JSON list of C-alpha atoms in Angstrom, two decimals:
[
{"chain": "A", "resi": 143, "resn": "UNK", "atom": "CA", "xyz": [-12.54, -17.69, 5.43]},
{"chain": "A", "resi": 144, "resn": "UNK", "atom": "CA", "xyz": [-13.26, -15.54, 1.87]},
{"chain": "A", "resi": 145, "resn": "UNK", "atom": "CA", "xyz": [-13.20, -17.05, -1.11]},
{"chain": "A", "resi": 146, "resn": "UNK", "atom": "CA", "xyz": [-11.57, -15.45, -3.96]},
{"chain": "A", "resi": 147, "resn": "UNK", "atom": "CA", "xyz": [-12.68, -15.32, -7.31]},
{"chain": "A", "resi": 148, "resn": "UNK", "atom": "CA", "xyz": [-11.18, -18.40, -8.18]},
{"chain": "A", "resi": 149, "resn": "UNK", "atom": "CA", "xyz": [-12.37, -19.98, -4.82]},
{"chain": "A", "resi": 150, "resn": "UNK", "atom": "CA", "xyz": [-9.13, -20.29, -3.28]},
{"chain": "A", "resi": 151, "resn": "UNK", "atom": "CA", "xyz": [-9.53, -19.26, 0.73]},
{"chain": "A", "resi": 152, "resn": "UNK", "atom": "CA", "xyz": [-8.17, -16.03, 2.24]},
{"chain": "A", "resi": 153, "resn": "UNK", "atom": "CA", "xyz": [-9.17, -14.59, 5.80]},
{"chain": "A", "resi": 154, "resn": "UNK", "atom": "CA", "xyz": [-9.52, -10.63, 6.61]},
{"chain": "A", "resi": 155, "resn": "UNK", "atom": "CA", "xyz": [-8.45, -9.61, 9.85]},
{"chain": "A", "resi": 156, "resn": "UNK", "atom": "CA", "xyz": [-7.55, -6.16, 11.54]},
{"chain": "A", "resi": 157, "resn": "UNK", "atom": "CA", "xyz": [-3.72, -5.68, 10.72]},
{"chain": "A", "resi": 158, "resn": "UNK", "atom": "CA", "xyz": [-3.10, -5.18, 14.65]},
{"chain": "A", "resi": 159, "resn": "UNK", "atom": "CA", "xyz": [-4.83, -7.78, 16.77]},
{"chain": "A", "resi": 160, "resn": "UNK", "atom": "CA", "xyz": [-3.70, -9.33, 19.64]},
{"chain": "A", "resi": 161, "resn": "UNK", "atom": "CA", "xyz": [-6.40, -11.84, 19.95]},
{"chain": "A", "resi": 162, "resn": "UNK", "atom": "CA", "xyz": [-5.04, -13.45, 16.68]},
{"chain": "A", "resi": 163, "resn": "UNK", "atom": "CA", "xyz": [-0.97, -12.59, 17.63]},
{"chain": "A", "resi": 164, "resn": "UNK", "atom": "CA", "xyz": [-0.85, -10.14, 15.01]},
{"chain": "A", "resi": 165, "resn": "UNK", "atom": "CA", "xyz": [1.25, -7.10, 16.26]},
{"chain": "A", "resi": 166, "resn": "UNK", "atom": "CA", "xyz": [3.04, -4.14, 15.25]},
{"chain": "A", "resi": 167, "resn": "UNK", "atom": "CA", "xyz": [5.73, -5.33, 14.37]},
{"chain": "A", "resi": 168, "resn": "UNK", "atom": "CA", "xyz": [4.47, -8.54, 12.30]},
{"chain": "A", "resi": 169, "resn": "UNK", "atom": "CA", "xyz": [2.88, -6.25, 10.53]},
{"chain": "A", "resi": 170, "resn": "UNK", "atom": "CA", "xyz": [5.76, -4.31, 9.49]},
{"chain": "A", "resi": 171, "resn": "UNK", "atom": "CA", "xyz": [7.69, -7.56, 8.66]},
{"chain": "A", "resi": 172, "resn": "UNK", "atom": "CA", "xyz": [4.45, -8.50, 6.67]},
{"chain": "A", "resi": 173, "resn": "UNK", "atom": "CA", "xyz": [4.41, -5.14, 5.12]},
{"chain": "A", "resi": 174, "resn": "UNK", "atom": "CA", "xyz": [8.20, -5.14, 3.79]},
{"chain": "A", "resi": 175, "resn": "UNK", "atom": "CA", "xyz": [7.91, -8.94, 2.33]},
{"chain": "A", "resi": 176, "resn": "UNK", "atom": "CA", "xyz": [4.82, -7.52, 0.50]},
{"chain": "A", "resi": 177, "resn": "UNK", "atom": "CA", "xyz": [6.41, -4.65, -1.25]},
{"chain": "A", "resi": 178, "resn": "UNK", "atom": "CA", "xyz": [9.02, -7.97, -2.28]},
{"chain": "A", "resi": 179, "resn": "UNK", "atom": "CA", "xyz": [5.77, -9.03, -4.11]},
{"chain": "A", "resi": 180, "resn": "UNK", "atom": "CA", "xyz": [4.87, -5.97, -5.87]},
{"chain": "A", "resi": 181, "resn": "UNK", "atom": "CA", "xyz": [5.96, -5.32, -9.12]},
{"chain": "A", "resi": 182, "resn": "UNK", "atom": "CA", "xyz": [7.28, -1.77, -10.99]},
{"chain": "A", "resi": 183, "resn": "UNK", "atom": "CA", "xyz": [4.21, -1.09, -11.91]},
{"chain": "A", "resi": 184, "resn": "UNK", "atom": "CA", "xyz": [2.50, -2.05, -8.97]},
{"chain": "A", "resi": 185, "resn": "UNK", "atom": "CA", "xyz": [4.43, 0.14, -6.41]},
{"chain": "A", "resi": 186, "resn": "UNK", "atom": "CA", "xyz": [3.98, 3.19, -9.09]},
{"chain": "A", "resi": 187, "resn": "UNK", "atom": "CA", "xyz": [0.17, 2.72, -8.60]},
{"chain": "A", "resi": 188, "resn": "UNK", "atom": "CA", "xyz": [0.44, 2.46, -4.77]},
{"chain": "A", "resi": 189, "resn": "UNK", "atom": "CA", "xyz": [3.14, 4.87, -3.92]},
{"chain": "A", "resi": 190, "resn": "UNK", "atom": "CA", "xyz": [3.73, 7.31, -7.61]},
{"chain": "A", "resi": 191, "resn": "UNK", "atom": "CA", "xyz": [7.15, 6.97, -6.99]},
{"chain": "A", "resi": 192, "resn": "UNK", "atom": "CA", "xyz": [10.28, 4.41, -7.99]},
{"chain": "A", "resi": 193, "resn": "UNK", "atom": "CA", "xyz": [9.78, 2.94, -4.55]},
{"chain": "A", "resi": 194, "resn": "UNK", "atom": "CA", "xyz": [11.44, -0.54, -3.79]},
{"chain": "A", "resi": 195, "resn": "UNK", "atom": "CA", "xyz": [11.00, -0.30, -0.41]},
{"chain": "A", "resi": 196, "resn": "UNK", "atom": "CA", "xyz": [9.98, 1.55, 2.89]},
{"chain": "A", "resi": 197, "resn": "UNK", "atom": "CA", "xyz": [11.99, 3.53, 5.90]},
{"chain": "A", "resi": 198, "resn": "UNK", "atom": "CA", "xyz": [11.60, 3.10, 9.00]},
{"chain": "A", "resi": 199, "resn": "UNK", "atom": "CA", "xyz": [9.92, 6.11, 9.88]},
{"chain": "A", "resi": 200, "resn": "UNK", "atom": "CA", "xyz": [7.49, 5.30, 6.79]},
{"chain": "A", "resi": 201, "resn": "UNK", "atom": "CA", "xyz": [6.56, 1.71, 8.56]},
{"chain": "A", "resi": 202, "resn": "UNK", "atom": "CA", "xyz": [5.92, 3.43, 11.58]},
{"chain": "A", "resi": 203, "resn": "UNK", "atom": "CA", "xyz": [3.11, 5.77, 10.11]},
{"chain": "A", "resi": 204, "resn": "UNK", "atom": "CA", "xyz": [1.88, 3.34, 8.10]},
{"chain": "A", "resi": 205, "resn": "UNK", "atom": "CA", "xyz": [1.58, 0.67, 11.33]},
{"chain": "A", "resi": 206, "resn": "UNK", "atom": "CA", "xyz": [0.15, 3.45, 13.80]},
{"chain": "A", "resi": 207, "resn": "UNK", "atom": "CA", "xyz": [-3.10, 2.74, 14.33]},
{"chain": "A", "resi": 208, "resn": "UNK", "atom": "CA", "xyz": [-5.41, 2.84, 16.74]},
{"chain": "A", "resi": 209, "resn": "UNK", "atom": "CA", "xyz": [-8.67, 1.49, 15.66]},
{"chain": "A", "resi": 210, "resn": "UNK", "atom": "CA", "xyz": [-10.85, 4.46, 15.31]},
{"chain": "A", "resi": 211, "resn": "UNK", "atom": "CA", "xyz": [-8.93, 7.20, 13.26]},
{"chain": "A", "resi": 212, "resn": "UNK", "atom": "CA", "xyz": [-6.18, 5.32, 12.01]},
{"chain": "A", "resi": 213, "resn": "UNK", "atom": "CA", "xyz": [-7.59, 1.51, 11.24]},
{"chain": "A", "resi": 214, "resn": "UNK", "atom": "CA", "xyz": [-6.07, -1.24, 8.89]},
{"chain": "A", "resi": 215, "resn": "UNK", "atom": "CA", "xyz": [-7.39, -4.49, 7.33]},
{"chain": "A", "resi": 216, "resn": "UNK", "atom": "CA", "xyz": [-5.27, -7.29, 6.21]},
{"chain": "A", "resi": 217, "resn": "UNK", "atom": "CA", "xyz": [-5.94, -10.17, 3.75]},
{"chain": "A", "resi": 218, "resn": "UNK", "atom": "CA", "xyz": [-4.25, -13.30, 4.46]},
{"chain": "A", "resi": 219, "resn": "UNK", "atom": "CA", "xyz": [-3.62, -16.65, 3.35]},
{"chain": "A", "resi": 220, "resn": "UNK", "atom": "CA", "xyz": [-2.65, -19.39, 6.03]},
{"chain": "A", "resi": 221, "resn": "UNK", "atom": "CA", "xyz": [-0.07, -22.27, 4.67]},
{"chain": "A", "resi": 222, "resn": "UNK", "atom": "CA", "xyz": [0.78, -24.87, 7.33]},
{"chain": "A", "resi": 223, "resn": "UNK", "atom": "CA", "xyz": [-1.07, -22.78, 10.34]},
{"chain": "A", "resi": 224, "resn": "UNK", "atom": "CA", "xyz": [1.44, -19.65, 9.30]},
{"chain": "A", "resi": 225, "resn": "UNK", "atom": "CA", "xyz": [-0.08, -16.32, 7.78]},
{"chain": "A", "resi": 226, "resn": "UNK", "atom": "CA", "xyz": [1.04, -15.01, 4.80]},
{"chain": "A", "resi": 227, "resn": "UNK", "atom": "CA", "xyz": [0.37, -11.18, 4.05]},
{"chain": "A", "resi": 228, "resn": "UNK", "atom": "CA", "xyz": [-1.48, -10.80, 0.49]},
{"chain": "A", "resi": 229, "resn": "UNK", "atom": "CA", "xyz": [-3.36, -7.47, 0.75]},
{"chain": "A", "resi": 230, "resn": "UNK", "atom": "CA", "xyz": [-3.97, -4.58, 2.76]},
{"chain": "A", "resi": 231, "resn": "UNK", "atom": "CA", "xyz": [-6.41, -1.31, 2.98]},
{"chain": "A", "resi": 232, "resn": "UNK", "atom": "CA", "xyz": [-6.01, 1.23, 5.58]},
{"chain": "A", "resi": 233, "resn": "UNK", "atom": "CA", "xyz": [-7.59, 4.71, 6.23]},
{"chain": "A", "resi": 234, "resn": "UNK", "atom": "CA", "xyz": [-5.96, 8.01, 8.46]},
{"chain": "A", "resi": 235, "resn": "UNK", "atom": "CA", "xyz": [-8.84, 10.70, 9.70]},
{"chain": "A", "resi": 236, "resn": "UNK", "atom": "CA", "xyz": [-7.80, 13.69, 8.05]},
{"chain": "A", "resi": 237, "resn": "UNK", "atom": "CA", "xyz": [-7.07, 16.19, 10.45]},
{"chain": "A", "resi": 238, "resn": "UNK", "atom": "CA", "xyz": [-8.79, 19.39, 9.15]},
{"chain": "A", "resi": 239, "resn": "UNK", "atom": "CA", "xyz": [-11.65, 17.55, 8.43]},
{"chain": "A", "resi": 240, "resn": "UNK", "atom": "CA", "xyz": [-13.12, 15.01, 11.03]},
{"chain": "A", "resi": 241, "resn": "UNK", "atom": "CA", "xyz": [-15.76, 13.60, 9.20]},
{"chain": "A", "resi": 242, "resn": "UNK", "atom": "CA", "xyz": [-13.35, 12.45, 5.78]},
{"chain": "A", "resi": 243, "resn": "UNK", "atom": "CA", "xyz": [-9.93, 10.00, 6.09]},
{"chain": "A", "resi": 244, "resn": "UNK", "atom": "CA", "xyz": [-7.99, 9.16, 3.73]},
{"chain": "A", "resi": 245, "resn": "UNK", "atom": "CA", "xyz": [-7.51, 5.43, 2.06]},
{"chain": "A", "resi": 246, "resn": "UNK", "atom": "CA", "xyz": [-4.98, 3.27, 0.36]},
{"chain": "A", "resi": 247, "resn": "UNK", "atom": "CA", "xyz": [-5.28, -0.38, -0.88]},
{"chain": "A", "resi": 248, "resn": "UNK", "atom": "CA", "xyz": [-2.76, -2.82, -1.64]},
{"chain": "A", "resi": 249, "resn": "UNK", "atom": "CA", "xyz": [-3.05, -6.31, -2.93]},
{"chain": "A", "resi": 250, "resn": "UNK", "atom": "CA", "xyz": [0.42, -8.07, -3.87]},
{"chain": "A", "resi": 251, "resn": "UNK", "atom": "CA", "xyz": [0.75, -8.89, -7.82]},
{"chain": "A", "resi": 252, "resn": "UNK", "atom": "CA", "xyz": [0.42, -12.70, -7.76]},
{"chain": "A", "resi": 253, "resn": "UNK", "atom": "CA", "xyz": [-3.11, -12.26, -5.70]},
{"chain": "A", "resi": 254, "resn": "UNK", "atom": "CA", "xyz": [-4.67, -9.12, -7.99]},
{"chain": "A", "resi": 255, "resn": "UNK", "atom": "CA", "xyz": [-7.90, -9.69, -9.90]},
{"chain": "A", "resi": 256, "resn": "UNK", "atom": "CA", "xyz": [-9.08, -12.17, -7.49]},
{"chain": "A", "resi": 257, "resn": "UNK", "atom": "CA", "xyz": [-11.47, -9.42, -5.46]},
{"chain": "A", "resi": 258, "resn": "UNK", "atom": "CA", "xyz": [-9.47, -9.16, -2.36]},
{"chain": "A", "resi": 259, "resn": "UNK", "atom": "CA", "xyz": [-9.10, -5.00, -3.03]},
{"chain": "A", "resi": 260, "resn": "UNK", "atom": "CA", "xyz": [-12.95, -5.01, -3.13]},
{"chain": "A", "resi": 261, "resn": "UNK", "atom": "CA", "xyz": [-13.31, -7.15, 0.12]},
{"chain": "A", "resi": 262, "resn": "UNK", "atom": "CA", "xyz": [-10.43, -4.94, 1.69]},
{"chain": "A", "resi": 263, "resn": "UNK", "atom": "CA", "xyz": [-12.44, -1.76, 0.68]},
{"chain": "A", "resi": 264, "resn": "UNK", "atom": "CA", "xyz": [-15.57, -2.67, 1.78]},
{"chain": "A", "resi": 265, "resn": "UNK", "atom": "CA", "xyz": [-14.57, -3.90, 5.05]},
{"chain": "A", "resi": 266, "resn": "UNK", "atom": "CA", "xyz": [-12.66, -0.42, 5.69]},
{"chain": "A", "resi": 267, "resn": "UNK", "atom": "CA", "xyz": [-15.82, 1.34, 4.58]},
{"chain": "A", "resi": 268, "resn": "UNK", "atom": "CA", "xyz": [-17.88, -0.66, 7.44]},
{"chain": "A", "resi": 269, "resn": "UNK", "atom": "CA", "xyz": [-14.88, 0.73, 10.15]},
{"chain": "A", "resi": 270, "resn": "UNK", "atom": "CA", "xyz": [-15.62, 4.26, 8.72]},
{"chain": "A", "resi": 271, "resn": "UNK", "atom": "CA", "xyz": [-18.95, 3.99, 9.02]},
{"chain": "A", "resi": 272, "resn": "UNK", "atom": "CA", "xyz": [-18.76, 2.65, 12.45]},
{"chain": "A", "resi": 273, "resn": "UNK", "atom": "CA", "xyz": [-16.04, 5.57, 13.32]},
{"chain": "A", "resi": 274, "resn": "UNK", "atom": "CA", "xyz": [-17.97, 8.09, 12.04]},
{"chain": "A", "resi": 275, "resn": "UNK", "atom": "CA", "xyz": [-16.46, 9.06, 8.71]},
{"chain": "A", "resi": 276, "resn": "UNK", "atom": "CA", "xyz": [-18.47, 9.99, 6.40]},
{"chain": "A", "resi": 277, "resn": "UNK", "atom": "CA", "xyz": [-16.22, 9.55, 2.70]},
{"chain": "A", "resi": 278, "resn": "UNK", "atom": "CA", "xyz": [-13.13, 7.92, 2.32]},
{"chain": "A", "resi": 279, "resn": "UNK", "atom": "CA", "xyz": [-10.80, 9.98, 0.24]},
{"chain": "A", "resi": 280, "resn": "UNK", "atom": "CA", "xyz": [-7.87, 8.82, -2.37]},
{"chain": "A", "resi": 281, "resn": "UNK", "atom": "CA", "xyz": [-5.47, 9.59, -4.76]},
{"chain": "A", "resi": 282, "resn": "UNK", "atom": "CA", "xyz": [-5.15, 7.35, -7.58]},
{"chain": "A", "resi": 283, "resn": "UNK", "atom": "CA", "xyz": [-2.72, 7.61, -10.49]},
{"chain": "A", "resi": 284, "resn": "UNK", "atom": "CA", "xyz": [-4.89, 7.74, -14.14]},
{"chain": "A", "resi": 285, "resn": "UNK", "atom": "CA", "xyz": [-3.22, 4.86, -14.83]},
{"chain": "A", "resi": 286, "resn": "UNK", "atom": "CA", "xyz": [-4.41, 2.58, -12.27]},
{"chain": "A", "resi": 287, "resn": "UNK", "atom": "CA", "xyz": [-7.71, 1.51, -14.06]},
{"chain": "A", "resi": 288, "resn": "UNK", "atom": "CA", "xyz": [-8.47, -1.34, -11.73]},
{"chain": "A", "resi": 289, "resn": "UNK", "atom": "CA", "xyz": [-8.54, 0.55, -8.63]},
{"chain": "A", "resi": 290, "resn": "UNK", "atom": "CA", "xyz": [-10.44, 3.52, -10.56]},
{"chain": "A", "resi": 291, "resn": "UNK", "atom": "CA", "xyz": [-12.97, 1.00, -11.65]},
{"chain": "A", "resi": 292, "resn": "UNK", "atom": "CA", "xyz": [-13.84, -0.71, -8.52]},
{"chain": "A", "resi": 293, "resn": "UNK", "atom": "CA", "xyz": [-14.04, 3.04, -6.78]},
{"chain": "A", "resi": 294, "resn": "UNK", "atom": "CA", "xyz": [-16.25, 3.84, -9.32]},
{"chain": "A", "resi": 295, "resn": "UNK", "atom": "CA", "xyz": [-18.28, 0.58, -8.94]},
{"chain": "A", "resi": 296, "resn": "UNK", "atom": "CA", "xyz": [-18.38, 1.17, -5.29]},
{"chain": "A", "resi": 297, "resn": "UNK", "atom": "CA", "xyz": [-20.25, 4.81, -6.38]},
{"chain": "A", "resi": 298, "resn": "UNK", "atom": "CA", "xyz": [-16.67, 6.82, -6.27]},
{"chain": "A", "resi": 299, "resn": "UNK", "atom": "CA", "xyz": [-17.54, 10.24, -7.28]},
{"chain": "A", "resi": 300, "resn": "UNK", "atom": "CA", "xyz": [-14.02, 11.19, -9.26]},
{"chain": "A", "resi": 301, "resn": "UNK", "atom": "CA", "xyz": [-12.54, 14.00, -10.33]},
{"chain": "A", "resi": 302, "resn": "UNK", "atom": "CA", "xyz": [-9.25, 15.24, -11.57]},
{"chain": "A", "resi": 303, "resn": "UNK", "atom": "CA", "xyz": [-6.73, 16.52, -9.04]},
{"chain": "A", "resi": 304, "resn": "UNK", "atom": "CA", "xyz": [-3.04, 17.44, -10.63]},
{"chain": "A", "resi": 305, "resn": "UNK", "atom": "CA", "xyz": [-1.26, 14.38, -11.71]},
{"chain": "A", "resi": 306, "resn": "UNK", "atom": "CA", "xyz": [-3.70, 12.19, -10.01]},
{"chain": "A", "resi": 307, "resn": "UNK", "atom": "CA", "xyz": [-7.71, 11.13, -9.81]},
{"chain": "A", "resi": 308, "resn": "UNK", "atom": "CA", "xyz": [-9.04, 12.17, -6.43]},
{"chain": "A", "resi": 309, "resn": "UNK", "atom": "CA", "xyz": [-11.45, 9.43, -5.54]},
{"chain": "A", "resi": 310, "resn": "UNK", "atom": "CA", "xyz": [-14.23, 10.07, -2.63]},
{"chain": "A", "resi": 311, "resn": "UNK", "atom": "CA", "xyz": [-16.47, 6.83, -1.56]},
{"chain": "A", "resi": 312, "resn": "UNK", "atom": "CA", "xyz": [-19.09, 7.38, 0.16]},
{"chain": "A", "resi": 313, "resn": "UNK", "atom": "CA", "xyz": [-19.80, 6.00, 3.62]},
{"chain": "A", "resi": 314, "resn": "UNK", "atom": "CA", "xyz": [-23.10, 6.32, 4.80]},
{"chain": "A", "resi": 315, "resn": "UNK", "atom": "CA", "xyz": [-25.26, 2.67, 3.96]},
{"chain": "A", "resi": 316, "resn": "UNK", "atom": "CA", "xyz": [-26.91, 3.55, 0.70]},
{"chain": "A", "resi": 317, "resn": "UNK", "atom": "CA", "xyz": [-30.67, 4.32, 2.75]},
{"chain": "A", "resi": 318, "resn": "UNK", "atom": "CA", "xyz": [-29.35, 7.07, 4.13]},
{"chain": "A", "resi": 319, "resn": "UNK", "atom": "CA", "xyz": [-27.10, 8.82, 0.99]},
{"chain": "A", "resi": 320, "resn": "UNK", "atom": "CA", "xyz": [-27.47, 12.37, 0.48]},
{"chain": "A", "resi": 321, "resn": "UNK", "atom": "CA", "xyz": [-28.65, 13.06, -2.47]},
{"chain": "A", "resi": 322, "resn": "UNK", "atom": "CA", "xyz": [-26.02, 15.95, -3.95]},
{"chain": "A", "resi": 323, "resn": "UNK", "atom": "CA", "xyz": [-22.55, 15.00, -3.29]},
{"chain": "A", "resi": 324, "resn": "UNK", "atom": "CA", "xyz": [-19.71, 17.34, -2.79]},
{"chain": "A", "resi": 325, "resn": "UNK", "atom": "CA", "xyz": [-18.59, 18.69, -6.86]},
{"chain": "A", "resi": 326, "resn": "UNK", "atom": "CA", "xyz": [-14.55, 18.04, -7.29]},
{"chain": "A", "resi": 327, "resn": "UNK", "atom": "CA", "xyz": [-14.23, 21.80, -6.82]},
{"chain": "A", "resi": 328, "resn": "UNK", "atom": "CA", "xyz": [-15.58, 20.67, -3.10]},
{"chain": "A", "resi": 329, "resn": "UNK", "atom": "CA", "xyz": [-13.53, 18.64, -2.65]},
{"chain": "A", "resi": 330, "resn": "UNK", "atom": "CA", "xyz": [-10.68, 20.89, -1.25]},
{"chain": "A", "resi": 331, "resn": "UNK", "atom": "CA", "xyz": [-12.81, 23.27, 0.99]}
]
């Protein structure tokens, strides 16, 4: 058990574990009551579109993972032994470029502010490091100042890309950062 900023308890596990009974498709059931518990705004940040909910095909990339290039983190509450999906970070390698992956976080309304995103992030920067990724890459709307400050407090370099920020974490434990990160204009090499 985590506690949260206001001390309540919440556990982090791997999204897809069958030690704990926590499959595919829980997941997916987890993952369409939590977009019930996001608001307008909310699913803008996450998805920068007028998104109620997800297809199919959508849950299935989203729930594909496999532990090393496509891994997932889930923050849970547990009411009367049953878990209840509250948050969730995930990362996908990015093809053309082995060493970066891509993130998202996601932390239902009624649970933000409480440090669960930070605790999601952080534990999905210890699977990149141990998979061999070197930055975690993101896209986050301007708008989304909580997610731009905790990248930032988490030594995010950011830059503009488009519509969006394009937010790059670094991996490696802080003894062993390089000293010159990539510039934005890097970023797309």
């Amino acid at each position: 058990d985590v506690p949260m900023k206001t001390g309540s308890p919440y556990e982090i596990h791997r999204c897809v574990d069958p030690a704990m009974h926590f499959t595919r498709q829980l997941l997916k059931e987890q993952i369409r009551q939590g977009m019930k518990c996001l608001s307008t705004e909310s699913l803008w940040h996450r998805f920068a579109a007028p998104l109620h909910e997800l297809s199919d095909e959508q849950l299935e990339y989203l729930t594909d993972l496999d532990g090393h290039d496509r891994v997932a983190w889930c923050a849970v509450t547990v009411e009367d032994g049953e878990y209840r999906g509250i948050g969730l970070s995930r990362y996908i390698r990015l093809p053309d470029k082995n060493d970066y992956a891509e993130f998202a976080v996601t932390v239902i309304d009624a649970f933000q502010g409480r440090g669960i995103g930070r605790a999601l992030l952080e534990k999905l920067i210890e699977s990149a490091r141990e998979n061999g990724i070197r930055r975690l890459r993101g896209y986050v709307l301007p708008g989304n100042k909580r997610m731009l400050e905790l990248c930032r407090h988490l030594q995010a370099d950011v830059g503009r890309d488009d519509a969006f920020m394009c937010v790059e974490l670094p991996v490696e434990p802080p003894e062993e950062k390089r000293t010159g990160s990539p510039s934005p204009a890097e970023w797309n090499e």
